[in-house]
XYZ file of C-alpha atoms in Angstrom:
466
model
C -0.037 -0.086 -0.018
C 1.679 3.245 -1.131
C 1.987 6.261 1.140
C -0.272 9.045 -0.138
C 0.283 12.795 0.060
C -2.351 15.482 -0.723
C -1.499 18.686 -2.508
C -4.224 21.403 -2.370
C -3.158 23.816 -5.196
C -5.459 26.912 -5.466
C -4.969 29.379 -8.325
C -6.735 32.596 -9.277
C -9.441 30.744 -11.370
C -9.636 27.312 -9.850
C -8.370 24.942 -7.216
C -7.573 21.228 -7.135
C -6.820 18.427 -4.750
C -4.124 16.117 -6.190
C -3.136 12.962 -4.417
C 0.473 11.801 -4.970
C 2.430 8.769 -4.185
C 5.891 7.363 -4.914
C 5.625 4.073 -6.804
C 8.608 2.275 -8.356
C 10.737 5.425 -8.030
C 8.167 7.615 -9.891
C 5.702 10.156 -8.599
C 2.066 9.137 -9.412
C -0.593 11.782 -9.215
C -4.411 11.688 -9.256
C -6.728 14.629 -9.299
C -9.564 13.909 -6.914
C -11.462 17.146 -6.563
C -11.600 20.466 -8.438
C -13.464 23.705 -7.740
C -13.780 27.237 -9.150
C -12.179 30.370 -7.768
C -12.220 33.922 -8.656
C -12.566 37.606 -7.489
C -15.843 39.143 -6.813
C -16.910 42.760 -6.223
C -17.819 43.168 -2.537
C -18.218 46.704 -0.985
C -16.512 48.176 -3.934
C -13.465 45.944 -3.869
C -12.344 42.813 -5.646
C -12.313 40.102 -2.976
C -11.720 36.437 -2.605
C -14.650 34.330 -1.272
C -12.621 32.969 1.586
C -15.532 31.224 3.229
C -16.090 29.297 -0.072
C -12.409 28.445 -0.303
C -12.449 27.068 3.295
C -15.418 24.828 2.505
C -13.821 23.673 -0.817
C -10.637 22.754 0.980
C -12.433 20.670 3.458
C -14.788 19.072 0.848
C -11.746 18.032 -1.224
C -10.046 16.374 1.778
C -13.315 14.449 2.457
C -12.829 12.800 -0.994
C -9.782 11.046 0.281
C -11.859 9.158 2.769
C -14.516 8.402 0.138
C -12.010 6.762 -2.240
C -10.132 5.027 0.548
C -6.762 6.908 0.002
C -5.830 8.463 3.295
C -2.811 10.950 2.976
C -0.006 10.956 5.505
C 0.372 14.609 5.028
C -1.504 17.616 3.378
C -0.037 20.829 2.025
C -1.701 24.049 0.610
C -0.206 26.467 -1.814
C -1.817 29.486 -3.438
C -0.842 32.828 -5.102
C 1.247 35.363 -3.151
C 0.860 38.852 -1.510
C -2.798 38.568 -0.426
C -3.655 38.068 3.311
C -6.291 37.737 5.953
C -6.441 39.760 9.153
C -7.684 38.146 12.410
C -8.775 39.827 15.674
C -8.089 38.576 19.137
C -10.736 36.007 18.829
C -9.228 34.724 15.554
C -12.196 36.093 13.569
C -11.656 37.626 10.170
C -11.375 41.401 10.017
C -13.004 42.657 6.756
C -12.720 40.919 3.472
C -9.703 39.240 1.878
C -9.156 41.722 -0.942
C -7.434 40.458 -4.067
C -4.157 41.818 -5.673
C -6.068 43.041 -8.779
C -8.092 45.524 -6.660
C -7.413 49.220 -7.181
C -7.068 50.140 -3.525
C -3.281 50.162 -3.897
C -3.364 52.963 -6.590
C -1.171 55.611 -5.342
C 0.090 53.705 -2.382
C 3.627 53.586 -3.703
C 3.833 57.402 -3.190
C 2.715 57.012 0.402
C 5.415 54.359 1.050
C 7.918 56.600 -0.815
C 7.531 59.122 1.966
C 9.498 56.709 4.080
C 11.571 54.818 1.542
C 12.563 55.483 -1.949
C 12.057 52.635 -4.634
C 15.871 52.298 -4.776
C 16.056 51.894 -0.931
C 13.226 49.352 -0.827
C 14.840 47.202 -3.478
C 18.167 47.288 -1.761
C 16.708 46.016 1.571
C 14.073 43.486 0.071
C 15.318 42.483 -3.399
C 11.614 42.384 -4.459
C 10.431 44.117 -7.607
C 7.978 46.925 -7.301
C 4.454 45.748 -7.998
C 1.591 47.939 -6.803
C -0.151 44.914 -5.427
C 2.699 43.797 -3.105
C 1.642 43.306 0.553
C 3.633 46.411 1.547
C 1.262 48.568 -0.562
C -1.822 46.684 0.456
C -1.031 47.393 4.132
C -0.490 51.053 3.338
C -3.925 51.094 1.672
C -5.431 49.668 4.890
C -3.510 52.239 6.996
C -4.780 55.072 4.821
C -8.298 53.853 4.038
C -9.255 51.480 6.887
C -6.998 52.139 9.931
C -9.506 50.639 12.248
C -8.854 47.264 10.700
C -5.067 47.392 11.461
C -5.777 48.770 14.932
C -7.989 45.705 15.681
C -5.696 43.140 14.058
C -3.755 40.617 16.084
C -2.599 38.347 13.255
C -1.802 38.631 9.681
C -1.755 35.401 7.591
C -1.127 34.984 3.991
C -3.902 33.151 2.135
C -2.416 29.539 2.120
C -1.219 29.993 5.764
C -4.816 31.149 6.751
C -6.313 28.031 5.072
C -3.635 25.932 6.971
C -4.768 27.655 10.189
C -8.311 26.745 9.374
C -7.269 23.035 9.152
C -4.928 22.997 12.217
C -5.571 25.852 14.539
C -1.921 26.714 14.219
C -0.547 30.001 12.896
C 2.554 30.178 10.702
C 4.237 32.254 8.121
C 5.948 30.405 5.305
C 9.188 31.821 3.865
C 8.560 31.703 0.050
C 5.170 33.358 0.408
C 6.358 35.955 2.964
C 8.957 37.223 0.579
C 6.350 38.385 -1.933
C 5.172 40.889 0.812
C 8.316 42.986 0.148
C 8.790 43.110 3.883
C 11.419 40.312 4.335
C 15.188 40.804 4.693
C 16.949 38.761 2.016
C 20.011 38.248 4.249
C 18.448 37.333 7.608
C 15.499 35.612 5.884
C 13.189 37.251 8.432
C 10.710 40.036 8.671
C 12.452 43.436 8.369
C 10.952 44.928 11.555
C 12.830 48.288 11.104
C 10.984 48.639 7.764
C 7.645 47.491 9.269
C 7.963 49.881 12.257
C 8.874 52.804 10.085
C 5.919 52.276 7.835
C 3.591 52.094 10.904
C 2.476 48.529 10.523
C 1.884 46.717 13.818
C 4.722 44.280 14.282
C 2.675 41.969 16.517
C 0.552 40.749 13.497
C 3.505 39.094 11.696
C 4.065 35.478 12.571
C 7.260 33.527 12.887
C 8.613 32.604 9.420
C 9.092 28.888 8.782
C 10.966 27.064 6.032
C 9.083 25.063 3.465
C 8.997 21.459 4.713
C 7.923 22.465 8.217
C 5.397 20.145 9.789
C 2.650 22.346 11.288
C 0.836 19.450 13.081
C -2.271 17.348 12.771
C -5.743 18.403 11.615
C -7.736 19.900 14.442
C -10.089 17.586 16.152
C -13.144 19.358 14.597
C -11.654 18.982 11.052
C -10.531 15.526 11.598
C -14.092 14.494 12.763
C -15.622 16.210 9.721
C -13.282 14.672 7.120
C -13.252 11.249 8.777
C -9.468 10.885 9.430
C -6.457 12.667 10.676
C -3.198 13.641 8.905
C -0.241 15.981 9.515
C -0.272 19.337 7.615
C 3.068 20.381 6.074
C 4.017 23.737 4.799
C 5.153 23.209 1.150
C 6.544 26.199 -0.689
C 3.185 27.809 -0.094
C 3.673 30.396 -2.809
C 2.537 28.468 -6.012
C 5.511 29.611 -8.010
C 7.859 28.433 -5.245
C 6.179 25.006 -5.472
C 6.343 25.155 -9.272
C 10.091 25.815 -9.228
C 10.672 22.834 -7.005
C 9.282 20.801 -9.750
C 11.597 22.151 -12.599
C 13.274 18.832 -13.596
C 16.864 20.039 -13.686
C 20.076 18.744 -12.117
C 22.144 21.857 -12.698
C 21.564 25.181 -10.830
C 22.481 27.063 -14.155
C 19.077 26.790 -15.747
C 16.190 29.073 -16.870
C 12.605 28.294 -16.262
C 9.136 29.693 -17.037
C 6.328 28.884 -14.698
C 3.629 29.440 -17.264
C 0.053 30.021 -16.343
C -2.115 33.024 -15.525
C 1.240 34.676 -14.974
C 4.553 33.777 -16.622
C 7.453 33.821 -14.083
C 10.705 33.610 -16.026
C 13.932 33.254 -14.011
C 16.710 31.181 -12.592
C 17.794 30.103 -9.003
C 20.610 31.940 -7.284
C 21.955 31.453 -3.751
C 22.255 35.192 -2.816
C 19.911 37.878 -3.634
C 20.905 40.440 -6.381
C 19.794 43.742 -4.880
C 21.811 45.938 -7.126
C 20.529 48.959 -8.991
C 21.042 47.279 -12.301
C 18.832 44.473 -11.161
C 16.143 46.951 -9.964
C 16.141 48.767 -13.138
C 15.566 45.515 -15.021
C 12.599 44.985 -12.734
C 13.758 41.516 -11.590
C 12.775 40.111 -8.263
C 14.409 37.860 -5.645
C 11.606 35.855 -4.202
C 12.324 33.173 -1.685
C 12.696 29.580 -2.847
C 13.065 26.199 -1.299
C 16.154 25.595 0.827
C 16.759 29.377 1.014
C 17.412 29.634 -2.677
C 16.283 32.799 -4.467
C 13.900 32.679 -7.381
C 15.577 35.471 -9.435
C 12.796 36.192 -11.878
C 10.641 38.597 -13.816
C 6.764 38.537 -13.511
C 5.334 38.666 -17.057
C 1.639 39.099 -17.539
C 1.213 35.475 -18.986
C -1.812 33.675 -20.193
C -4.028 36.002 -18.331
C -4.278 38.045 -21.394
C -5.531 35.034 -23.530
C -7.860 33.859 -20.746
C -9.301 37.428 -20.572
C -10.007 37.621 -24.360
C -11.367 34.097 -24.360
C -13.878 35.201 -21.717
C -14.841 38.278 -23.642
C -15.624 36.077 -26.617
C -18.139 34.277 -24.294
C -15.921 31.161 -24.334
C -17.279 30.626 -27.904
C -13.765 29.459 -28.899
C -11.611 26.860 -27.302
C -7.988 27.559 -26.639
C -7.161 25.104 -29.521
C -9.437 27.195 -31.846
C -7.936 30.472 -30.756
C -4.403 29.051 -31.160
C -5.164 27.778 -34.731
C -6.530 31.125 -35.814
C -3.431 32.971 -34.247
C -1.193 30.707 -36.285
C -2.975 31.562 -39.515
C -3.059 35.419 -38.844
C -0.876 37.779 -40.642
C 0.101 40.530 -38.209
C 3.378 41.437 -36.576
C 2.272 44.048 -34.050
C 3.830 43.646 -30.615
C 2.584 45.131 -27.321
C 4.409 45.358 -23.927
C 2.779 42.709 -21.850
C 4.232 44.320 -18.711
C 2.123 47.505 -19.069
C -0.296 48.024 -16.292
C -3.044 48.547 -18.723
C -3.239 44.803 -19.120
C -3.522 44.100 -15.398
C -7.266 44.297 -14.978
C -8.818 46.169 -18.016
C -12.536 46.409 -18.513
C -11.866 44.936 -21.964
C -8.562 43.131 -22.740
C -9.432 43.205 -26.440
C -9.734 47.002 -26.411
C -6.552 47.308 -24.314
C -4.613 45.334 -27.013
C -6.099 47.343 -29.797
C -5.340 50.631 -27.975
C -1.720 49.646 -27.351
C -1.216 48.797 -30.999
C -2.904 52.082 -32.169
C -0.859 54.236 -29.790
C 2.412 52.711 -30.888
C 1.482 53.228 -34.565
C 1.169 49.465 -35.408
C -1.487 47.546 -37.253
C -4.553 47.228 -34.974
C -5.793 43.551 -34.738
C -9.380 43.025 -35.633
C -10.052 39.245 -35.885
C -9.855 36.608 -33.235
C -6.769 35.232 -34.854
C -4.979 38.647 -35.067
C -5.761 39.577 -31.441
C -4.456 36.164 -30.245
C -1.371 36.384 -32.440
C -0.503 39.734 -31.059
C -0.682 38.410 -27.483
C 1.153 35.194 -28.240
C 4.057 36.969 -30.085
C 4.176 39.671 -27.467
C 4.578 37.117 -24.758
C 7.454 35.446 -26.547
C 9.172 38.724 -27.091
C 8.914 39.485 -23.390
C 10.504 36.126 -22.718
C 13.376 36.954 -25.014
C 13.971 40.337 -23.352
C 13.786 38.847 -19.921
C 16.271 36.107 -20.871
C 18.722 38.708 -22.104
C 18.394 40.754 -18.808
C 18.997 37.794 -16.573
C 21.981 36.575 -18.652
C 23.540 40.110 -18.376
C 22.988 40.261 -14.704
C 24.090 36.825 -13.765
C 26.953 36.580 -16.300
C 25.631 33.177 -17.170
C 24.711 31.907 -20.656
C 21.716 29.599 -20.723
C 21.040 27.224 -23.624
C 17.737 25.792 -22.367
C 14.459 27.039 -20.899
C 12.376 24.662 -18.884
C 8.636 25.556 -19.093
C 6.465 24.064 -16.337
C 2.818 24.689 -15.489
C -0.458 24.694 -17.525
C 1.221 26.863 -20.220
C 3.716 24.073 -20.865
C 0.998 22.382 -22.937
C 0.671 25.322 -25.297
C 2.861 24.079 -28.197
C 2.391 27.230 -30.307
C 3.720 29.426 -27.483
C 6.522 26.976 -26.848
C 7.627 27.101 -30.489
C 7.395 30.888 -30.447
C 9.493 30.917 -27.219
C 12.236 28.769 -28.881
C 12.155 30.914 -32.061
C 12.481 34.281 -30.255
C 14.888 33.335 -27.515
C 17.057 31.077 -29.690
C 17.050 28.480 -26.906
C 15.955 24.853 -26.579
C 12.731 24.697 -24.733
C 11.877 21.666 -22.505
C 8.148 21.513 -21.528
C 6.678 19.733 -18.510
C 5.445 18.907 -16.086
C 2.177 20.719 -16.572
C 1.036 20.114 -12.962
C 4.249 21.505 -11.687
C 2.765 23.487 -8.714
C 0.979 20.357 -7.299
C 3.996 18.179 -8.034
C 6.350 20.494 -6.239
C 3.972 20.763 -3.356
C 3.943 16.926 -3.131
C 7.758 16.709 -3.456
C 8.305 18.909 -0.513
C 5.843 16.716 1.561
C 7.767 13.638 0.403
C 11.111 15.248 1.442
C 9.616 16.198 4.849
C 8.393 12.585 5.352
C 11.674 10.972 4.188
C 10.402 9.376 0.928
C 12.728 11.670 -1.000
C 16.170 12.645 0.269
C 16.506 16.360 -0.868
C 15.740 18.805 -3.660
C 18.209 17.221 -6.085
C 16.629 13.811 -5.426
C 13.141 15.217 -5.941
C 14.030 16.852 -9.161
C 15.663 13.638 -10.477
C 12.533 11.795 -9.599
C 10.309 14.374 -11.218
C 12.292 14.181 -14.456
C 11.963 10.384 -14.413
C 8.186 10.619 -13.779
C 7.385 13.194 -16.504
C 7.062 13.013 -20.270
C 9.125 16.036 -21.330
C 8.637 17.593 -24.833
C 11.510 19.290 -26.707
C 11.147 22.412 -28.903
C 14.255 23.343 -30.875
C 15.343 26.904 -31.596
């Protein structure tokens, strides 16, 4: 009877419960539960339905009992930067506002009254993004100070869901670094920064490494799901888990975690907090085993997902891809522009960007998709060149993991524009990385190198030549 592990992987549009086991030296996975997720307008803000997420997490765990496959451990990962505030009775304060909400507009200027952008990068290594936790907290301080005054605890979303399961409060390193409030040298909260910005230091929990065993399910949750299991902190930031699953044996490798966002980078052992790195808008997010995910956030498949939705899902992604391949247009937009973050119409945003830059304005489904596809590949090319210049390392290969690794057209374009060999897979990298950390924590895998070797042996990898 194999030992089972449960990865609960929640993204911006959906969540999934994936059981994993190690059989004959290979990781076997099975999706047992899936649910929808998304932002909803509540009280004028884009918010996560955290009550629904809590219920879905527990419902998915119940499936393990139903199918007779009880996991030894459970781990949760989600996106970064967003958080829940709890009062002295551990009750939620306000809503869990999402990173695409406009409440952080102008908050960079408020933070800049205390620290310049240059100073912030030097002491955090994190690229400036208006939705980072540092700016979300400033928005609360300015707009809802009573919430911060009442708060006793801040938990990032996956740690809040872990708290729901166990009753134990933690902060996990890889996710904490996305807040832009962690010192890249000490790997701990920068309380000098926190104090100066006027955020209450008492709300920040002790930071734990991925692989930390939190403890068993609470009695109430164990009774509800019908069994008990230990909960482990994987790399709770989804990209952190995805990077664990990049099937390489060398530290000198490029990767793209491709999904709603495209995160293109490499791993380094010391953060690069130089001014050159800041100007290139690269970030030093925490990784497994205190590595740094030195990467660039690129808008990713969010743009295609948005236009597909605008077309009322009339076309499948395969249909859109085929029409893009047949289109005759060479217009390119800057996928990094804030105009593509949360526009009322992604189609109109793409058309406007082309018009304002004097390029052909796309009209058809294929032309709009082609502009997005080619623009993403150009962004990849530029990011590769920046990382190579700043690391002094030449990379011949890009590993693409995540859902976007199944997009053969984008993979071919990536090979074409970057001039590098593209290795695609695994597509369920986030869940597999989550599982791998649990397996290491339980002793089934030795370490990160062993896990990556196992993942490479367990995955069908597809090669795209330059």
